[in-house]
Coordinates of N, CA and C in Angstrom, one line a residue:
M1 N -17.9 -15.0 0.1 CA -17.8 -13.7 0.6 C -18.3 -12.7 -0.5
G2 N -17.9 -12.9 -1.7 CA -18.2 -12.0 -2.8 C -19.6 -11.8 -3.0
R3 N -20.4 -12.8 -2.9 CA -21.9 -12.7 -3.1 C -22.6 -11.7 -2.2
G4 N -22.1 -11.5 -1.0 CA -22.7 -10.7 0.0 C -22.4 -9.2 0.0
V5 N -21.5 -8.8 -0.9 CA -21.1 -7.4 -0.8 C -21.3 -6.7 -2.1
G6 N -22.3 -7.0 -2.9 CA -22.5 -6.5 -4.2 C -23.0 -5.0 -4.3
A7 N -23.6 -4.5 -3.2 CA -24.2 -3.1 -3.3 C -23.2 -2.1 -2.6
Q8 N -22.0 -2.5 -2.2 CA -21.2 -1.5 -1.5 C -20.8 -0.3 -2.3
G9 N -20.8 -0.4 -3.6 CA -20.5 0.8 -4.4 C -21.5 1.8 -4.3
R10 N -22.7 1.5 -3.9 CA -23.8 2.4 -3.7 C -23.9 2.8 -2.2
G11 N -23.0 2.4 -1.4 CA -23.0 2.7 0.0 C -23.9 1.9 0.9
S12 N -24.4 0.8 0.4 CA -25.3 0.0 1.2 C -24.9 -1.5 1.1
L13 N -24.7 -2.1 2.2 CA -24.4 -3.5 2.3 C -25.7 -4.3 2.0
G14 N -26.8 -3.7 2.2 CA -28.1 -4.3 2.1 C -28.9 -4.2 3.4
D15 N -30.1 -4.5 3.3 CA -31.0 -4.5 4.5 C -31.3 -5.9 5.0
G16 N -31.5 -6.0 6.2 CA -31.8 -7.3 6.8 C -32.0 -7.3 8.3
P17 N -32.6 -8.3 8.8 CA -32.8 -8.3 10.3 C -31.6 -8.8 11.1
A18 N -30.6 -9.3 10.4 CA -29.4 -9.9 11.2 C -28.4 -8.8 11.5
Q19 N -28.8 -7.8 12.3 CA -27.9 -6.7 12.6 C -26.8 -7.1 13.6
W20 N -27.2 -7.7 14.7 CA -26.3 -7.9 15.9 C -25.5 -9.1 15.9
C21 N -26.1 -10.2 15.5 CA -25.3 -11.5 15.5 C -24.5 -11.6 14.3
G22 N -23.5 -12.5 14.3 CA -22.6 -12.6 13.3 C -22.7 -13.9 12.4
A23 N -22.0 -13.9 11.3 CA -21.9 -15.0 10.4 C -20.4 -15.1 10.0
A24 N -19.9 -16.3 10.0 CA -18.5 -16.4 9.7 C -18.3 -16.6 8.1
F25 N -18.4 -15.5 7.5 CA -18.3 -15.5 6.0 C -17.0 -16.2 5.6
I26 N -17.2 -17.1 4.5 CA -16.1 -17.9 4.0 C -15.8 -17.6 2.6
D27 N -14.5 -17.5 2.3 CA -14.1 -17.2 0.9 C -14.3 -18.4 0.0
A28 N -14.7 -18.2 -1.2 CA -14.8 -19.3 -2.2 C -13.5 -20.1 -2.4
E29 N -12.4 -19.4 -2.3 CA -11.1 -20.0 -2.4 C -10.9 -21.1 -1.3
D30 N -11.4 -20.8 -0.1 CA -11.3 -21.7 1.0 C -12.2 -22.9 0.8
I31 N -13.4 -22.7 0.2 CA -14.3 -23.8 -0.1 C -13.7 -24.7 -1.2
A32 N -13.0 -24.0 -2.2 CA -12.4 -24.8 -3.2 C -11.2 -25.6 -2.7
A33 N -10.5 -25.1 -1.8 CA -9.3 -25.8 -1.2 C -9.8 -27.0 -0.4
V34 N -10.9 -26.9 0.3 CA -11.5 -28.0 1.0 C -12.0 -29.1 0.0
A35 N -12.7 -28.6 -1.0 CA -13.2 -29.5 -2.1 C -12.0 -30.3 -2.7
A36 N -10.9 -29.6 -3.0 CA -9.8 -30.3 -3.6 C -9.3 -31.3 -2.7
H37 N -9.2 -31.0 -1.4 CA -8.8 -32.0 -0.4 C -9.7 -33.2 -0.4
A38 N -11.0 -32.9 -0.3 CA -12.0 -34.0 -0.3 C -11.9 -34.9 -1.5
L39 N -11.7 -34.3 -2.7 CA -11.6 -35.1 -3.9 C -10.4 -35.9 -4.1
T40 N -9.3 -35.4 -3.4 CA -8.0 -36.1 -3.7 C -7.6 -37.0 -2.5
D41 N -8.2 -36.9 -1.4 CA -7.9 -37.7 -0.2 C -8.3 -39.1 -0.5
P42 N -7.4 -40.1 -0.3 CA -7.8 -41.5 -0.6 C -8.8 -42.1 0.3
T43 N -9.0 -41.5 1.5 CA -9.9 -42.0 2.5 C -11.2 -41.1 2.5
P44 N -12.3 -41.6 2.2 CA -13.6 -40.8 2.2 C -13.8 -40.3 3.6
P45 N -14.3 -39.0 3.7 CA -14.5 -38.4 5.0 C -15.6 -39.0 5.8
N46 N -16.7 -39.5 5.1 CA -17.8 -40.1 5.8 C -18.3 -39.2 6.9
T47 N -18.3 -37.9 6.7 CA -18.8 -36.9 7.7 C -19.1 -35.6 7.0
D48 N -19.9 -34.8 7.7 CA -20.1 -33.4 7.2 C -19.1 -32.5 7.8
W49 N -18.7 -31.5 7.1 CA -17.8 -30.5 7.6 C -18.6 -29.2 7.6
I50 N -18.5 -28.4 8.7 CA -19.1 -27.1 8.7 C -17.9 -26.1 8.4
L51 N -18.0 -25.5 7.2 CA -16.9 -24.6 6.8 C -17.3 -23.2 7.1
T52 N -16.3 -22.5 7.8 CA -16.6 -21.1 8.1 C -15.3 -20.3 7.9
G53 N -15.5 -19.0 7.9 CA -14.3 -18.1 7.9 C -13.7 -18.1 9.3
P54 N -12.7 -17.3 9.5 CA -12.0 -17.3 10.8 C -12.7 -16.5 11.9
Q55 N -13.7 -15.7 11.6 CA -14.4 -15.0 12.6 C -15.8 -14.7 12.2
A56 N -16.7 -14.7 13.2 CA -18.1 -14.4 12.9 C -18.3 -12.8 13.0
L57 N -18.8 -12.2 11.9 CA -18.9 -10.8 11.8 C -20.4 -10.4 11.7
S58 N -20.8 -9.4 12.4 CA -22.2 -8.9 12.2 C -22.2 -8.1 10.8
Y59 N -23.3 -7.9 10.3 CA -23.4 -7.1 9.0 C -22.9 -5.7 9.3
D60 N -23.1 -5.1 10.5 CA -22.5 -3.8 10.8 C -21.0 -3.9 10.8
A61 N -20.4 -4.9 11.3 CA -18.9 -5.1 11.2 C -18.4 -5.2 9.8
V62 N -19.2 -6.0 9.0 CA -18.8 -6.1 7.5 C -18.8 -4.7 6.9
A63 N -19.9 -3.9 7.2 CA -20.0 -2.6 6.6 C -18.8 -1.7 7.1
A64 N -18.4 -1.9 8.3 CA -17.2 -1.1 8.8 C -15.9 -1.5 8.1
V65 N -15.7 -2.8 7.8 CA -14.6 -3.2 7.0 C -14.6 -2.6 5.6
L66 N -15.8 -2.7 5.0 CA -15.9 -2.2 3.6 C -15.7 -0.7 3.6
T67 N -16.2 0.0 4.6 CA -15.9 1.5 4.7 C -14.4 1.8 4.8
E68 N -13.7 1.0 5.6 CA -12.3 1.2 5.8 C -11.5 0.9 4.5
V69 N -11.9 -0.2 3.9 CA -11.1 -0.6 2.7 C -11.4 0.2 1.5
T70 N -12.7 0.6 1.3 CA -13.0 1.3 0.1 C -12.9 2.8 0.2
G71 N -12.9 3.3 1.5 CA -12.9 4.8 1.7 C -14.2 5.4 1.5
R72 N -15.2 4.6 1.3 CA -16.6 5.1 1.1 C -17.5 4.6 2.3
P73 N -18.4 5.5 2.7 CA -19.3 5.0 3.8 C -20.2 3.9 3.3
V74 N -20.2 2.8 4.0 CA -21.1 1.6 3.7 C -21.9 1.4 5.0
R75 N -23.1 1.1 4.8 CA -24.0 0.8 6.0 C -24.8 -0.4 5.8
H76 N -25.3 -0.9 6.9 CA -26.3 -2.0 7.0 C -27.5 -1.4 7.7
R77 N -28.7 -1.5 7.2 CA -29.9 -1.1 7.8 C -30.7 -2.3 8.2
S78 N -31.0 -2.4 9.5 CA -31.7 -3.5 10.0 C -33.2 -3.3 9.8
V79 N -33.9 -4.4 9.3 CA -35.3 -4.3 9.0 C -35.9 -5.6 9.7
S80 N -37.2 -5.6 9.8 CA -37.9 -6.7 10.5 C -37.9 -7.9 9.5
V81 N -38.1 -9.1 10.1 CA -38.3 -10.3 9.3 C -39.5 -10.2 8.4
E82 N -40.6 -9.6 8.9 CA -41.8 -9.5 8.1 C -41.5 -8.6 6.9
E83 N -40.7 -7.5 7.1 CA -40.4 -6.6 5.9 C -39.5 -7.4 4.9
M84 N -38.6 -8.2 5.4 CA -37.8 -9.0 4.5 C -38.7 -10.0 3.7
R85 N -39.6 -10.6 4.4 CA -40.5 -11.6 3.7 C -41.3 -10.8 2.6
A86 N -41.8 -9.7 3.0 CA -42.6 -8.9 2.0 C -41.8 -8.5 0.8
R87 N -40.5 -8.1 1.0 CA -39.7 -7.8 -0.1 C -39.4 -9.0 -1.0
H88 N -39.1 -10.1 -0.4 CA -38.8 -11.3 -1.1 C -40.1 -11.7 -1.9
A89 N -41.2 -11.6 -1.3 CA -42.5 -12.0 -2.0 C -42.8 -11.2 -3.2
R90 N -42.2 -10.0 -3.4 CA -42.4 -9.2 -4.6 C -41.8 -9.9 -5.8
V91 N -40.8 -10.7 -5.6 CA -40.0 -11.3 -6.7 C -40.0 -12.8 -6.8
M92 N -40.7 -13.4 -5.8 CA -40.7 -14.9 -5.8 C -42.0 -15.4 -5.1
P93 N -42.2 -16.7 -5.2 CA -43.4 -17.3 -4.6 C -43.4 -17.0 -3.1
P94 N -44.6 -16.7 -2.5 CA -44.6 -16.4 -1.1 C -44.0 -17.4 -0.1
E95 N -44.2 -18.7 -0.5 CA -43.6 -19.8 0.3 C -42.1 -19.7 0.4
F96 N -41.5 -19.4 -0.7 CA -40.0 -19.3 -0.7 C -39.6 -18.0 0.0
A97 N -40.4 -17.0 -0.2 CA -40.1 -15.7 0.5 C -40.1 -15.9 2.0
T98 N -41.0 -16.7 2.5 CA -41.1 -17.0 3.9 C -39.9 -17.8 4.4
V99 N -39.5 -18.8 3.6 CA -38.3 -19.6 3.9 C -37.0 -18.7 4.0
L100 N -36.8 -17.8 3.0 CA -35.7 -16.9 3.1 C -35.7 -16.0 4.2
A101 N -36.9 -15.4 4.5 CA -37.0 -14.5 5.7 C -36.7 -15.3 7.0
D102 N -37.1 -16.5 7.0 CA -36.8 -17.3 8.2 C -35.3 -17.6 8.4
V103 N -34.6 -17.7 7.3 CA -33.1 -17.9 7.3 C -32.6 -16.6 7.9
D104 N -33.0 -15.4 7.5 CA -32.6 -14.2 8.1 C -32.9 -14.1 9.6
R105 N -34.0 -14.5 10.0 CA -34.4 -14.5 11.4 C -33.5 -15.4 12.2
R106 N -33.2 -16.6 11.7 CA -32.3 -17.5 12.4 C -30.9 -16.9 12.5
I107 N -30.4 -16.2 11.5 CA -29.1 -15.6 11.6 C -29.1 -14.5 12.6
A108 N -30.2 -13.7 12.6 CA -30.4 -12.6 13.6 C -30.4 -13.2 15.0
D109 N -30.9 -14.4 15.2 CA -31.0 -15.1 16.5 C -29.7 -15.8 16.9
G110 N -28.7 -15.7 16.0 CA -27.4 -16.3 16.3 C -27.1 -17.7 15.8
A111 N -27.9 -18.2 14.9 CA -27.7 -19.5 14.4 C -26.3 -19.7 13.6
E112 N -25.8 -18.7 13.1 CA -24.5 -18.8 12.3 C -23.4 -18.0 13.0
D113 N -23.6 -17.7 14.3 CA -22.6 -16.9 15.0 C -21.6 -17.9 15.6
R114 N -20.8 -18.5 14.8 CA -19.8 -19.6 15.2 C -18.7 -19.7 14.1
T115 N -17.6 -20.3 14.6 CA -16.5 -20.6 13.7 C -16.1 -22.1 13.9
T116 N -15.5 -22.6 12.9 CA -14.9 -24.0 13.1 C -13.5 -24.0 12.6
D117 N -12.8 -25.0 13.0 CA -11.4 -25.2 12.5 C -11.3 -26.0 11.2
A118 N -12.4 -26.3 10.6 CA -12.4 -27.3 9.5 C -11.5 -26.9 8.3
V119 N -11.5 -25.6 7.9 CA -10.7 -25.2 6.8 C -9.2 -25.4 7.2
A120 N -8.8 -24.9 8.3 CA -7.4 -25.1 8.7 C -7.0 -26.5 8.9
R121 N -7.8 -27.3 9.5 CA -7.6 -28.7 9.7 C -7.4 -29.5 8.4
L122 N -8.3 -29.2 7.4 CA -8.3 -29.9 6.2 C -7.3 -29.4 5.1
T123 N -7.0 -28.1 5.2 CA -6.1 -27.6 4.1 C -4.7 -27.3 4.6
G124 N -4.5 -27.2 6.0 CA -3.2 -26.9 6.5 C -3.0 -25.4 6.6
R125 N -4.0 -24.6 6.3 CA -3.8 -23.2 6.4 C -5.1 -22.6 6.9
P126 N -5.0 -21.4 7.6 CA -6.2 -20.8 8.1 C -7.1 -20.2 7.0
P127 N -8.4 -20.1 7.2 CA -9.2 -19.5 6.2 C -8.9 -18.0 6.1
R128 N -9.2 -17.5 5.0 CA -9.0 -16.1 4.7 C -10.0 -15.2 5.4
S129 N -9.6 -14.2 6.0 CA -10.5 -13.3 6.7 C -11.2 -12.4 5.8
F130 N -12.4 -11.8 6.2 CA -13.1 -10.9 5.4 C -12.3 -9.7 5.1
T131 N -11.5 -9.2 6.0 CA -10.7 -8.0 5.8 C -9.7 -8.3 4.7
T132 N -9.1 -9.4 4.7 CA -8.1 -9.8 3.7 C -8.8 -9.9 2.3
Y133 N -10.0 -10.5 2.3 CA -10.8 -10.6 1.1 C -11.1 -9.2 0.5
A134 N -11.5 -8.3 1.4 CA -11.9 -7.0 1.0 C -10.7 -6.2 0.4
E135 N -9.6 -6.4 1.1 CA -8.3 -5.7 0.7 C -7.9 -6.3 -0.7
D136 N -7.9 -7.6 -0.8 CA -7.5 -8.2 -2.1 C -8.4 -7.8 -3.2
N137 N -9.6 -7.5 -3.0 CA -10.6 -7.2 -4.0 C -11.1 -5.7 -4.0
S138 N -10.2 -4.8 -3.4 CA -10.6 -3.4 -3.2 C -10.9 -2.7 -4.6
D139 N -10.2 -3.1 -5.6 CA -10.5 -2.4 -6.9 C -12.0 -2.8 -7.4
A140 N -12.3 -4.0 -7.3 CA -13.7 -4.4 -7.7 C -14.7 -3.8 -6.7
L141 N -14.4 -3.7 -5.4 CA -15.3 -3.2 -4.5 C -15.6 -1.7 -4.6
T142 N -14.6 -1.0 -5.2 CA -14.8 0.5 -5.3 C -15.4 0.9 -6.6
T143 N -15.6 -0.1 -7.5 CA -16.2 0.2 -8.8 C -17.7 0.4 -8.7
S144 N -18.2 1.5 -9.1 CA -19.7 1.7 -8.9 C -20.4 1.2 -10.1

């Protein structure tokens, strides 16, 4: 979760094409708890786990949570996939810029608009919500 909210002190969540569909942001603490389970469970899982937070949020919804928690207006501006590719290409090889822009396109198309019960099933507790994460980190989020 923390990686995606770095610009909120300037009033911007960032720009991207994934305005309407959601992604179930997951807290690093939840990932660590699942990793601890996997490393200490005597039976190998022999499967892949799709780890998610408890709800899929659009970037606009994330901006609304950050606005509420920080008391500062935070926004998300939707841009085209091509604009994202061009921005990425200014700082990385064009091939990689295309791959990253395609990830944004897939998110915009709903590829990550889902949740799973994996964190709760494996750790015995529900994953932490984005709102709880933001509230717990409000001091860091309001530092410009």
